[in-house]
PDB file of C-alpha atoms and ligand atoms in Angstrom:
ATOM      1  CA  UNK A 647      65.180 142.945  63.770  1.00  0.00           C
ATOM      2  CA  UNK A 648      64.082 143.341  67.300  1.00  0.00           C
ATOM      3  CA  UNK A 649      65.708 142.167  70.654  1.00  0.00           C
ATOM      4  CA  UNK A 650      62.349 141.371  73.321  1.00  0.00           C
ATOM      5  CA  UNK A 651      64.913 141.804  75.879  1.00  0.00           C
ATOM      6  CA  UNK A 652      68.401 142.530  76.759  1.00  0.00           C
ATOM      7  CA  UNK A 653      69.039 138.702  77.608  1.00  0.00           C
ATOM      8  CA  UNK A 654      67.955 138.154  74.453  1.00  0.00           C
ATOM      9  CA  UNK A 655      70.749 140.683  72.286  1.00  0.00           C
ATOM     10  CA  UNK A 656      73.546 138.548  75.039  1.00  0.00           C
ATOM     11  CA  UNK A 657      71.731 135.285  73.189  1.00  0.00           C
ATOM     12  CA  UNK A 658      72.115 136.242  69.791  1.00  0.00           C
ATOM     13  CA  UNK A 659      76.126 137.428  70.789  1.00  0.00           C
ATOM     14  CA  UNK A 660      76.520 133.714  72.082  1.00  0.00           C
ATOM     15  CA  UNK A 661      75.407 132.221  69.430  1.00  0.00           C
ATOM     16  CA  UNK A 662      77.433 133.868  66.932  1.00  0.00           C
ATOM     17  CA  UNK A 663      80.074 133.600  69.132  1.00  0.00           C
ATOM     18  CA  UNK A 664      79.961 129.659  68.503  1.00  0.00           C
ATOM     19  CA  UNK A 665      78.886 130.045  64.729  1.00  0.00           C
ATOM     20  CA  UNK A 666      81.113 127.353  63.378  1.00  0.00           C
ATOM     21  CA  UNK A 667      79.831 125.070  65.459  1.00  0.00           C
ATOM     22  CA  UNK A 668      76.299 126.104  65.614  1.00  0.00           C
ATOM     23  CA  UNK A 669      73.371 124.668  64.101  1.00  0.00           C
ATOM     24  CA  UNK A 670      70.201 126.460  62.446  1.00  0.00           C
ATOM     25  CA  UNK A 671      66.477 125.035  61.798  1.00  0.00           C
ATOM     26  CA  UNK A 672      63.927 127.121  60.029  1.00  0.00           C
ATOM     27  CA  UNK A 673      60.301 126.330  59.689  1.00  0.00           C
ATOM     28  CA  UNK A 674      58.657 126.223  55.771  1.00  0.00           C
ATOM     29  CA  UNK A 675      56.029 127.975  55.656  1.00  0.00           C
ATOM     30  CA  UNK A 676      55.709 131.302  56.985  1.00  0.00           C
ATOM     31  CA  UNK A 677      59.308 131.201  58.047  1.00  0.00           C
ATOM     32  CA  UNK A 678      61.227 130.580  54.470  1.00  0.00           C
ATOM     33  CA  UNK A 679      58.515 130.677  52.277  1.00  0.00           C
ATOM     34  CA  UNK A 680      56.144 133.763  52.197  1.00  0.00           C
ATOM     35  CA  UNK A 681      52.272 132.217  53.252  1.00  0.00           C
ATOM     36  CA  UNK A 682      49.735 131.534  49.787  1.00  0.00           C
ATOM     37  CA  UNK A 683      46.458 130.590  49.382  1.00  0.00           C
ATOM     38  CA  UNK A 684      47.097 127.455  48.258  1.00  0.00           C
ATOM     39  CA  UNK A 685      50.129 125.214  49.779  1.00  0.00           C
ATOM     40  CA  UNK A 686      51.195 124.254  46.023  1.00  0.00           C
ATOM     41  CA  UNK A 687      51.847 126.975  45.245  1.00  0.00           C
ATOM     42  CA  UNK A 688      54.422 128.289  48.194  1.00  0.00           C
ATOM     43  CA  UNK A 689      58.198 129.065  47.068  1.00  0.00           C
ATOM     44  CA  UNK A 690      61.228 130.336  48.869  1.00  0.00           C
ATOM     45  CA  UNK A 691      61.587 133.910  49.810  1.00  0.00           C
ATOM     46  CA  UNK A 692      63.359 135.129  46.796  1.00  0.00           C
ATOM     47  CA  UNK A 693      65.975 136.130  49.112  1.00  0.00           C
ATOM     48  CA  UNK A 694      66.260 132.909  51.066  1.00  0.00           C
ATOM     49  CA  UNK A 695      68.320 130.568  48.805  1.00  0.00           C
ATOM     50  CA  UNK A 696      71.228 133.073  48.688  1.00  0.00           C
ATOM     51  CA  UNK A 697      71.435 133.224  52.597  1.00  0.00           C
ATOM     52  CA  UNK A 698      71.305 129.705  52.846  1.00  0.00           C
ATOM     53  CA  UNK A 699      74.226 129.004  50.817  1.00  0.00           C
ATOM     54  CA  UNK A 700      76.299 131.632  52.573  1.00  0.00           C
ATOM     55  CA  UNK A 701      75.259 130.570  56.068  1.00  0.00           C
ATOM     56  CA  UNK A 702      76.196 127.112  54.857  1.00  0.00           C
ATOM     57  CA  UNK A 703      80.242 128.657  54.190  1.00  0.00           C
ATOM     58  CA  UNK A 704      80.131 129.659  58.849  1.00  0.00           C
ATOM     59  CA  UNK A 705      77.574 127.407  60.237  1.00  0.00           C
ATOM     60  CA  UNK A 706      77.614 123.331  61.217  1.00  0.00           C
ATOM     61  CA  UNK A 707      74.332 122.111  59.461  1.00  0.00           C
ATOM     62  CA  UNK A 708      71.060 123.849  58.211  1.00  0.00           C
ATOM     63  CA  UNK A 709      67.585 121.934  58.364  1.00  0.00           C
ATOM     64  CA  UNK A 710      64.184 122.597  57.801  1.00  0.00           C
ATOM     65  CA  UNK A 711      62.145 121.281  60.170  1.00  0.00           C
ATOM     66  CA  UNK A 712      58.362 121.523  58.555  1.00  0.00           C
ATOM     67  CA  UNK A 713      54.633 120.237  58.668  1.00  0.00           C
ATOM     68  CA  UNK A 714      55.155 119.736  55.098  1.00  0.00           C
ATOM     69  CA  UNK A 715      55.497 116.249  53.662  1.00  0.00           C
ATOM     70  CA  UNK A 716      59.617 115.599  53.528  1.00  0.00           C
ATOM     71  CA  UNK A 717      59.173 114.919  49.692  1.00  0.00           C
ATOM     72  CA  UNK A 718      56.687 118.461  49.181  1.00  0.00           C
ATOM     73  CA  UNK A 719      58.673 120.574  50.848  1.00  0.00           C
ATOM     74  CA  UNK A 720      62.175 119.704  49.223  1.00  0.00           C
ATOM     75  CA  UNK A 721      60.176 120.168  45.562  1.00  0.00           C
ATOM     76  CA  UNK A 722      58.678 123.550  46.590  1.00  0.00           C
ATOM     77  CA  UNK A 723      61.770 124.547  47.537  1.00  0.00           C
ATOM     78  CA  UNK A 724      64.032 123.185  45.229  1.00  0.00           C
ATOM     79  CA  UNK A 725      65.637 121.921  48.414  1.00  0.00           C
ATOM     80  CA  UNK A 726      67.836 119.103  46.330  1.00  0.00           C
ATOM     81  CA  UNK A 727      69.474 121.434  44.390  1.00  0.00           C
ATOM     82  CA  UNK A 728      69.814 124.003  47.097  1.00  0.00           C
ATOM     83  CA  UNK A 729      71.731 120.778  49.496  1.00  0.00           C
ATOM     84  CA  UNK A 730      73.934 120.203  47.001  1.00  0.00           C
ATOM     85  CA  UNK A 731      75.239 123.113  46.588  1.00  0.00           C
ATOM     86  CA  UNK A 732      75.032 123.802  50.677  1.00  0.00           C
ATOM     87  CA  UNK A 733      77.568 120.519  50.429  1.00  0.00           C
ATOM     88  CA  UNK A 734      80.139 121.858  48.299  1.00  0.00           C
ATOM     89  CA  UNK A 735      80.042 125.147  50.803  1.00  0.00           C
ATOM     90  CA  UNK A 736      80.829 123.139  53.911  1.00  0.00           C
ATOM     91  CA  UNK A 737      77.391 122.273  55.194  1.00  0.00           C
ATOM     92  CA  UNK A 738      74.578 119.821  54.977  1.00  0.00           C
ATOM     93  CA  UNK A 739      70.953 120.389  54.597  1.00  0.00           C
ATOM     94  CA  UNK A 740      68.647 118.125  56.240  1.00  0.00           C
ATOM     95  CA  UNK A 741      64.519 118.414  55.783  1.00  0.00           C
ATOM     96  CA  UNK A 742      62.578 116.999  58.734  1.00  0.00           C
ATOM     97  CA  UNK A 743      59.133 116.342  57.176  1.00  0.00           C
ATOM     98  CA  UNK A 744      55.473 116.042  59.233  1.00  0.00           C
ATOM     99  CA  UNK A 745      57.133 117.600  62.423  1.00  0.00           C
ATOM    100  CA  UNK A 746      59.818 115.277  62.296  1.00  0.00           C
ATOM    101  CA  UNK A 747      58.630 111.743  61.525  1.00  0.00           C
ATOM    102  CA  UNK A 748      60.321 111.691  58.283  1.00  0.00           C
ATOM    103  CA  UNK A 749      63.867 112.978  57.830  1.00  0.00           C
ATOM    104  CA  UNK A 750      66.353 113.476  54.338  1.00  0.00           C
ATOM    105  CA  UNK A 751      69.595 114.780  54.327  1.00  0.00           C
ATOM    106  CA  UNK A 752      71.685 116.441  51.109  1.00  0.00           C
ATOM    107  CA  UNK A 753      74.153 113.312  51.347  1.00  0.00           C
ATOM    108  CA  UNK A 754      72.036 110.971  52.469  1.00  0.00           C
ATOM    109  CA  UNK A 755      69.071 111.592  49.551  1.00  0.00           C
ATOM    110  CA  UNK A 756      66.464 109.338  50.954  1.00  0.00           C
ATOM    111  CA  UNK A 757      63.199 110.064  52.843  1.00  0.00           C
ATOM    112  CA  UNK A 758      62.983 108.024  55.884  1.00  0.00           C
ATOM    113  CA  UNK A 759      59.109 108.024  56.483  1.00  0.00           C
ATOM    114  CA  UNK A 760      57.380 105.750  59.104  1.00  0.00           C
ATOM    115  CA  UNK A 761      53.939 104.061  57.915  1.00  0.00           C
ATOM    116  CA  UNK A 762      50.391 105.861  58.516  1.00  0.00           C
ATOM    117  CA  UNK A 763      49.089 106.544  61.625  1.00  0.00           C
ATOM    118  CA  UNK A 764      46.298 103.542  62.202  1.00  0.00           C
ATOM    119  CA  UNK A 765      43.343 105.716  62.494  1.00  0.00           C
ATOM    120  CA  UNK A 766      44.246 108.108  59.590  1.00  0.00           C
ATOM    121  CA  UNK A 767      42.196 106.120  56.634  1.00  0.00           C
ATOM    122  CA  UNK A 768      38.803 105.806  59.241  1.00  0.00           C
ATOM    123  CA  UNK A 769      39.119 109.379  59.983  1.00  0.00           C
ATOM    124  CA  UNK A 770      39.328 110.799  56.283  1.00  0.00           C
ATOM    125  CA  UNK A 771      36.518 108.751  55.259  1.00  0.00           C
ATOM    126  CA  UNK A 772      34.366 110.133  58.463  1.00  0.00           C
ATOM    127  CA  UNK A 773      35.685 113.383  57.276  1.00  0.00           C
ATOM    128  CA  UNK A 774      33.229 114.825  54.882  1.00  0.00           C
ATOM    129  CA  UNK A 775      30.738 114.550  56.980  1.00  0.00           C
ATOM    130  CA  UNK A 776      32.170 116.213  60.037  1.00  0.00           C
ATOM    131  CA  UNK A 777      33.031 119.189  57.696  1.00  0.00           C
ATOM    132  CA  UNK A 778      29.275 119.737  56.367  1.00  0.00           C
ATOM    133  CA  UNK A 779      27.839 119.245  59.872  1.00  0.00           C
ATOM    134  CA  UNK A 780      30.477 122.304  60.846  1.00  0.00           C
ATOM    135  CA  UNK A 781      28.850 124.081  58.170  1.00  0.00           C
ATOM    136  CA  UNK A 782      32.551 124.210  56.166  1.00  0.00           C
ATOM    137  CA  UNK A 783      32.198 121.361  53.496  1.00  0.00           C
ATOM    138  CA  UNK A 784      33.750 123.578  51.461  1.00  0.00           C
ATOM    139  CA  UNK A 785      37.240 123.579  53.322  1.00  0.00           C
ATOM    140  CA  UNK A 786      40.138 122.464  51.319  1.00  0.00           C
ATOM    141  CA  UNK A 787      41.429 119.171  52.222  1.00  0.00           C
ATOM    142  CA  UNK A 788      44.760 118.555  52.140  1.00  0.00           C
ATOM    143  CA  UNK A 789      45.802 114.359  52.184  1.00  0.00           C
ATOM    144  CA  UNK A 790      49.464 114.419  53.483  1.00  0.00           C
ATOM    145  CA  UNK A 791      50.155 110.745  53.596  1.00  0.00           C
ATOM    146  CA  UNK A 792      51.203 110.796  57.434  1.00  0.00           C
ATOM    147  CA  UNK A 793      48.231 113.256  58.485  1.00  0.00           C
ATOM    148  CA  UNK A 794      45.495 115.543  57.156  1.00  0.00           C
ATOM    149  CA  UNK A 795      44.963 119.013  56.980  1.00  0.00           C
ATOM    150  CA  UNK A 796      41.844 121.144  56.653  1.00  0.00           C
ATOM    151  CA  UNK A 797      42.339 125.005  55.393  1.00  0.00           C
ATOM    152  CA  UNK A 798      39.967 127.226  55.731  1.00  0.00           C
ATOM    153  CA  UNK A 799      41.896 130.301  53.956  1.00  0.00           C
ATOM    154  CA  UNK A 800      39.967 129.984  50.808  1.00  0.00           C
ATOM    155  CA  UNK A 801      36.758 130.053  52.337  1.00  0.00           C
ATOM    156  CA  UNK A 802      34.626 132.874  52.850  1.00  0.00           C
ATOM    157  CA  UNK A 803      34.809 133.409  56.512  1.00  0.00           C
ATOM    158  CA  UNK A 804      38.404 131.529  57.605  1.00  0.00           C
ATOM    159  CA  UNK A 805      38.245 132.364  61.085  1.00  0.00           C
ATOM    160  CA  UNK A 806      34.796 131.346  61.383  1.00  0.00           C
ATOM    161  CA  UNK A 807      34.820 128.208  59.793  1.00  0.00           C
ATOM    162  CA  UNK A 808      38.003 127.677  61.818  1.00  0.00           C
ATOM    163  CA  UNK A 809      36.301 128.345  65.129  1.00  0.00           C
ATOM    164  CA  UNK A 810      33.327 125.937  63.964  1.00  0.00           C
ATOM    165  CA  UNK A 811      35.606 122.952  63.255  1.00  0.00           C
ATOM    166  CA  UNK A 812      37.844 123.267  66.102  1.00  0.00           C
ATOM    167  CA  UNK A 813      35.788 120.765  68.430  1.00  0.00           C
ATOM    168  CA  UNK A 814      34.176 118.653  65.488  1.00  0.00           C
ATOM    169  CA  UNK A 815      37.879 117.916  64.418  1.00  0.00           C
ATOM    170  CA  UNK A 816      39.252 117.609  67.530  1.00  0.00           C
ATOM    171  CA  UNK A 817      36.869 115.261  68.574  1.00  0.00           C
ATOM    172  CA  UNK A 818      36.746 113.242  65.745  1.00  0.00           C
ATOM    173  CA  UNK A 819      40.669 113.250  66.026  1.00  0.00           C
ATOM    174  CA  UNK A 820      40.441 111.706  69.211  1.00  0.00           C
ATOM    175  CA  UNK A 821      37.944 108.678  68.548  1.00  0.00           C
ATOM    176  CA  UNK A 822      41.004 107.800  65.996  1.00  0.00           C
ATOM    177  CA  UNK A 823      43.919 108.278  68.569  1.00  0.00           C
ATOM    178  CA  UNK A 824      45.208 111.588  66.451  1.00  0.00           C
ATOM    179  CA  UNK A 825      46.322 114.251  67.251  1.00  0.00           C
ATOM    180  CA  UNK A 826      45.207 117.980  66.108  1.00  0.00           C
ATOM    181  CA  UNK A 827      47.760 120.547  65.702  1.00  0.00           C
ATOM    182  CA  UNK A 828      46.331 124.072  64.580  1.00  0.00           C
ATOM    183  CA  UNK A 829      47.958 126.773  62.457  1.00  0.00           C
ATOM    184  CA  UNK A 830      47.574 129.470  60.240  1.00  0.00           C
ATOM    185  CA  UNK A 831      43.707 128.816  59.203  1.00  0.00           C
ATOM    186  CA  UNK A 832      44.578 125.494  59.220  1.00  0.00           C
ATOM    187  CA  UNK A 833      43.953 122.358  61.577  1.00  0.00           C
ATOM    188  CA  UNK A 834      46.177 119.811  61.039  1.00  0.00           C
ATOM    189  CA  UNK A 835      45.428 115.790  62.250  1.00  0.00           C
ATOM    190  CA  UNK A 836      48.228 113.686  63.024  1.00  0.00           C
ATOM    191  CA  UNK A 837      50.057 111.110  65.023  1.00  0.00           C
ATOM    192  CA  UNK A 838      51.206 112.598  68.426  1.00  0.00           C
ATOM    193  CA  UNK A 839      54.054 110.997  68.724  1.00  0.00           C
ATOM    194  CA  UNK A 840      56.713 113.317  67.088  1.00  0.00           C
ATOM    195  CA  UNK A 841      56.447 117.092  67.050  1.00  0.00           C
ATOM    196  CA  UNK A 842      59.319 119.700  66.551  1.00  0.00           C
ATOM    197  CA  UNK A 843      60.882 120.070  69.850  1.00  0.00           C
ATOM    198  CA  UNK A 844      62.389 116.398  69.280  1.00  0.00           C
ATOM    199  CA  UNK A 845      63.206 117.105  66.092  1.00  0.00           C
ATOM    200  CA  UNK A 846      65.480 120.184  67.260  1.00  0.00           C
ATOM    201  CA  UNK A 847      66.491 118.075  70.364  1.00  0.00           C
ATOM    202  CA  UNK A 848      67.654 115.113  67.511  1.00  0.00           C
ATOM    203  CA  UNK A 849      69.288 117.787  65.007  1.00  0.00           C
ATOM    204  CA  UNK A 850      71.362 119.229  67.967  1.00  0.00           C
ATOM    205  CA  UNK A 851      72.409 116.114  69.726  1.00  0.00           C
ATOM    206  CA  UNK A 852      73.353 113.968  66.352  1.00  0.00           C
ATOM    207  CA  UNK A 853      75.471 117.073  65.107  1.00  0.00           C
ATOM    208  CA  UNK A 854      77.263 118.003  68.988  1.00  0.00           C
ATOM    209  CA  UNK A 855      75.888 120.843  68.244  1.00  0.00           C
ATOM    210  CA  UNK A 856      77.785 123.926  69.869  1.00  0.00           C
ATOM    211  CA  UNK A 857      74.967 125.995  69.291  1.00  0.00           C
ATOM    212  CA  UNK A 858      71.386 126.323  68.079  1.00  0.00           C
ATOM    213  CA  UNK A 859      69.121 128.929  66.409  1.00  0.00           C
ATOM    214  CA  UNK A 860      65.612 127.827  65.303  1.00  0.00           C
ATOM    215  CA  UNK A 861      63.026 130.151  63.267  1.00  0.00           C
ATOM    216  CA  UNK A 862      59.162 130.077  63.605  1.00  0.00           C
ATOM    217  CA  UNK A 863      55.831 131.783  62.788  1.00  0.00           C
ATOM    218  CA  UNK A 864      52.959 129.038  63.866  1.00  0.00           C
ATOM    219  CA  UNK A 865      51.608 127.091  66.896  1.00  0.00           C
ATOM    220  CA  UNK A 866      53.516 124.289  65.480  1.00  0.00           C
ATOM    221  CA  UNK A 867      56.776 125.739  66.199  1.00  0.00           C
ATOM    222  CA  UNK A 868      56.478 126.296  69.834  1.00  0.00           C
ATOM    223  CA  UNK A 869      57.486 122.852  71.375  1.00  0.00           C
ATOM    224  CA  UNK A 870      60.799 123.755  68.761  1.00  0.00           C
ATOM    225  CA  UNK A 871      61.351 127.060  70.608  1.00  0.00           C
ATOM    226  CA  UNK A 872      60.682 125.313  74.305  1.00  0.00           C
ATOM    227  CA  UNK A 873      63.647 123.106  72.908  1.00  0.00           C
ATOM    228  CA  UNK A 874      66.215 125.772  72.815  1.00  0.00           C
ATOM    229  CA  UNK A 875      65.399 127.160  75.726  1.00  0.00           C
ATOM    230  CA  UNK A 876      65.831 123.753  77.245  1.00  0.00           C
ATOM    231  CA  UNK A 877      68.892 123.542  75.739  1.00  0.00           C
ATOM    232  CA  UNK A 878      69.841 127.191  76.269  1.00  0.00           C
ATOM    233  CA  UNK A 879      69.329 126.592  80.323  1.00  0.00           C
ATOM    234  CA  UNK A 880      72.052 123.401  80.157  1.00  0.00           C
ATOM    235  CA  UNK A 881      74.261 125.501  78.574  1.00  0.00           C
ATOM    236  CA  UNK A 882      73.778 125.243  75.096  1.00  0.00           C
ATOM    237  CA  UNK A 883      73.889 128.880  73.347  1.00  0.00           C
ATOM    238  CA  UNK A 884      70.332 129.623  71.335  1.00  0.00           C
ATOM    239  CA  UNK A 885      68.568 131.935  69.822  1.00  0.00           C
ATOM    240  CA  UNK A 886      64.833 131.706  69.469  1.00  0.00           C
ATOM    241  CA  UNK A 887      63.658 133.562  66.167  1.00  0.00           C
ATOM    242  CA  UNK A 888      59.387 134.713  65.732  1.00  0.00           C
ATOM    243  CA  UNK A 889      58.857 135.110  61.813  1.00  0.00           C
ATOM    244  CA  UNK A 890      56.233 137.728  62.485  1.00  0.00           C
ATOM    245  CA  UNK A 891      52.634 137.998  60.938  1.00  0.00           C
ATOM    246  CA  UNK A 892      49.321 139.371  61.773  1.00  0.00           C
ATOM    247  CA  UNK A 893      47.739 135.723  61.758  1.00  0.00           C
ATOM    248  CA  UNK A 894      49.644 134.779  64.550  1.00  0.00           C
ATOM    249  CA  UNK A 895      50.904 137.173  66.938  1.00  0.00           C
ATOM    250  CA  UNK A 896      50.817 134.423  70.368  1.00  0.00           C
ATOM    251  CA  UNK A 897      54.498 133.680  69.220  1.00  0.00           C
ATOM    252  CA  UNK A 898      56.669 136.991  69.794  1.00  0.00           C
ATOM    253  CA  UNK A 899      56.445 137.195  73.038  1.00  0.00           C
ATOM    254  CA  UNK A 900      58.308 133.877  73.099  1.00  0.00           C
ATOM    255  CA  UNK A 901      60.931 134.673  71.225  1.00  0.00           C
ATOM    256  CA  UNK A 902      64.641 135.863  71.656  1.00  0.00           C
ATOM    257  CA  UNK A 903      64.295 138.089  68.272  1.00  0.00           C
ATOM    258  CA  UNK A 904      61.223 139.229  66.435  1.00  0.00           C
ATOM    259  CA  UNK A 905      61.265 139.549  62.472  1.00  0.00           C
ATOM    260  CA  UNK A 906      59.097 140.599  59.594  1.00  0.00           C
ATOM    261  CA  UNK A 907      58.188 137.041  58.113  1.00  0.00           C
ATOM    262  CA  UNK A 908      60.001 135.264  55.694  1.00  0.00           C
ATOM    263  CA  UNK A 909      61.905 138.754  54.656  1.00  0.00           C
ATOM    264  CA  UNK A 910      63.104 139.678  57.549  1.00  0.00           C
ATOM    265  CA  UNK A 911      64.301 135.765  58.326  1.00  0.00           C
ATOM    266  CA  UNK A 912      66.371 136.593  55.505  1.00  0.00           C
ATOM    267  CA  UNK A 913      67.195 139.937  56.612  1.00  0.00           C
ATOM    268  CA  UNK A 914      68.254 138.387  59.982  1.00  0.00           C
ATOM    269  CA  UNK A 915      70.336 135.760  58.248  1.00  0.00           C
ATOM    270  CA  UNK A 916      72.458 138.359  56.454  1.00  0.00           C
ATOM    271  CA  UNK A 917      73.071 140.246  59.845  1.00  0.00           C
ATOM    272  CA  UNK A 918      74.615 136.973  61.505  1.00  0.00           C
ATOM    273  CA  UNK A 919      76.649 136.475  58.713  1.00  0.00           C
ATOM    274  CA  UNK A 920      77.709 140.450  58.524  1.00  0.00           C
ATOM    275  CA  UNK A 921      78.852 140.431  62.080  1.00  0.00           C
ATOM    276  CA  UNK A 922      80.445 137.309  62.606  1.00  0.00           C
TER     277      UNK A 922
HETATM  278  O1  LIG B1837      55.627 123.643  59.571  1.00  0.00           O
HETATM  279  P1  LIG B1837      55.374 124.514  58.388  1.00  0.00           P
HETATM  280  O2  LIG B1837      56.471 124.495  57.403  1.00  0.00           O
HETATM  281  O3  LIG B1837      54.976 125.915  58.763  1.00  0.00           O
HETATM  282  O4  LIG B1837      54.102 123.856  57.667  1.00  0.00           O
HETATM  283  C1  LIG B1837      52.833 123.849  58.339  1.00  0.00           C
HETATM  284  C2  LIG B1837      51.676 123.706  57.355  1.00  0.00           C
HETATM  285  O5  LIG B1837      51.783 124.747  56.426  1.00  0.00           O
HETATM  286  C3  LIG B1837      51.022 124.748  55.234  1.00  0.00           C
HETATM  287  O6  LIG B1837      49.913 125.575  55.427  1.00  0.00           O
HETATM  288  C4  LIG B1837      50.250 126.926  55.630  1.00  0.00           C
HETATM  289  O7  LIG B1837      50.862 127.453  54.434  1.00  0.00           O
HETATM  290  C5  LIG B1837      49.987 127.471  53.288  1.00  0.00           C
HETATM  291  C6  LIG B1837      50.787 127.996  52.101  1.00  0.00           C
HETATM  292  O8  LIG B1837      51.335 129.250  52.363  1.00  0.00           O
HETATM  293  C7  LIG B1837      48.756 128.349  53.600  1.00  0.00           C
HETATM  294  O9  LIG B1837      47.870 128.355  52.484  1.00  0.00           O
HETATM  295  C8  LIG B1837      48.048 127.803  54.844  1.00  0.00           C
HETATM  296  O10 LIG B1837      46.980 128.663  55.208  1.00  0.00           O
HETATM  297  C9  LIG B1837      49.031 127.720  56.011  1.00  0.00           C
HETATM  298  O11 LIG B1837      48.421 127.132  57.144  1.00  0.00           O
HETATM  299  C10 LIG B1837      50.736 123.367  54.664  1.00  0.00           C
HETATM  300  O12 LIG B1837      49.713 123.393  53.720  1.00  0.00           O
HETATM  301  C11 LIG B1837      50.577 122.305  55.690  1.00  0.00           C
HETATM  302  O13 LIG B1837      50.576 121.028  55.087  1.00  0.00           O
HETATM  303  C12 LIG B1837      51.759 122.386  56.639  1.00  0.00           C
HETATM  304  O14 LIG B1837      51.749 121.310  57.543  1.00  0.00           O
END
């Protein structure tokens, strides 16, 4: 675990200062689940289930606040069984699914999902096309329900294909009123109407939260760390956590506390738990 500055170690003390009250969001994948080549097949951190359950026993609420569909993510990480047993521990477990437009909780059990974007179903048909003409019609689709993605990992130049589709997709996004939202050789299309930051801002206010801590690794986690820094300059003590990798390096420097991906998330779990 590193500090990126000395205000940063005083965060981390005021957090854990307010542990019992505090609340803790961690992003999927990348974060809690070590990144694949294909998003079927990511799992939990080995280590990760464990140090939920025992941050469940000192903290408020846990929730994972993900791209992934609400229903995907709480299979791939056996999320159901994982709530239940955060419950009997003294926490719930809420999943906030597409960047927050869909929300479950451990007690609650239901998804609550909004309906499809209105230019989603034109865009994936125009799709195809786009993809060939950017020279990557062999990028793997991925239909979300709410949004689309389009990974280039498998393919034999990701970056490259990435960079080709980049204004294709982003223009085609915008003749449909969607939104792109690039990641990890990814580009995601979606509505712009919900993204994390809101989705902290919701967790935190609906729990009176007395404290926040939020983990990330992708562009899609920065309006979630701009949230607890909002919150962190009315007074609200948070910690901003960068789940390290190679891919995407843009996000340490705005982070409280750098970590070795989805290992050393765990690894930093264990430590607030050891010192409170
Ligand atoms: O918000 P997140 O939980 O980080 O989810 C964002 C997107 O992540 C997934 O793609 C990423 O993980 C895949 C599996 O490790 C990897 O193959 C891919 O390259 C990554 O970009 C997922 O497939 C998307 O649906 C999520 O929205």
């Amino acid at each position: 675990m590193e500090f990126t500055s000395d205000d940063a170690r005083a965060h981390y003390d005021d957090v854990r200062a307010v542990l019992d009250g505090a609340v803790v969001g961690l992003d999927f994948d990348g974060t809690l689940a070590p990144v694949v080549d294909d998003p079927e097949a990511a799992r939990l951190h080995p280590g990760a289930p464990g140090a939920l359950l025992e941050l469940a026993e000192v903290v408020r609420a846990v929730a994972v606040i993900t791209g992934r569909p609400a229903r995907q993510a709480i299979a791939l990480g056996d999320l159901d069984a994982l709530g239940n047993a955060m419950l009997d521990r003294g926490a719930e477990l809420f999943v906030f699914g597409h960047y927050g437009n869909e929300r479950w909780s451990a007690t609650d059990q239901r998804i609550r999902s909004p309906r499809p974007p209105a230019g989603l179903a034109t865009f994936e048909r125009e799709l195809p096309s786009v993809l060939r003409g950017a020279d990557a019609g062999d990028a793997f689709i991925e239909e979300k329900g709410l949004a689309v993605a389009v990974h280039t990992r498998r393919m034999d130049d990701p970056d490259g294909a990435l960079e080709r589709l980049r204004d294709p997709l982003a223009q085609l996004a915008a003749k449909h009123h969607l939104t792109v939202e690039p990641g990890r050789q990814v580009i995601e299309v979606r509505s712009g109407d919900m993204h994390k930051g809101l989705a902290v801002r919701t967790f935190v206010d609906e729990l009176d939260a007395k404290g926040v801590v939020f983990c990330g690794d992708d562009l899609g986690d920065i309006q979630a760390f701009e949230a607890v820094r909002d919150l962190r300059e009315q007074g609200l003590p948070g910690l901003v956590v960068c789940s390290a990798s190679s891919e995407q390096p843009g996000l340490v420097d705005l982070a409280d506390v750098v970590v070795d991906g989805p290992a050393g998330v765990v690894g930093l779990l264990g430590e607030i738990l050891l010192r409170r």
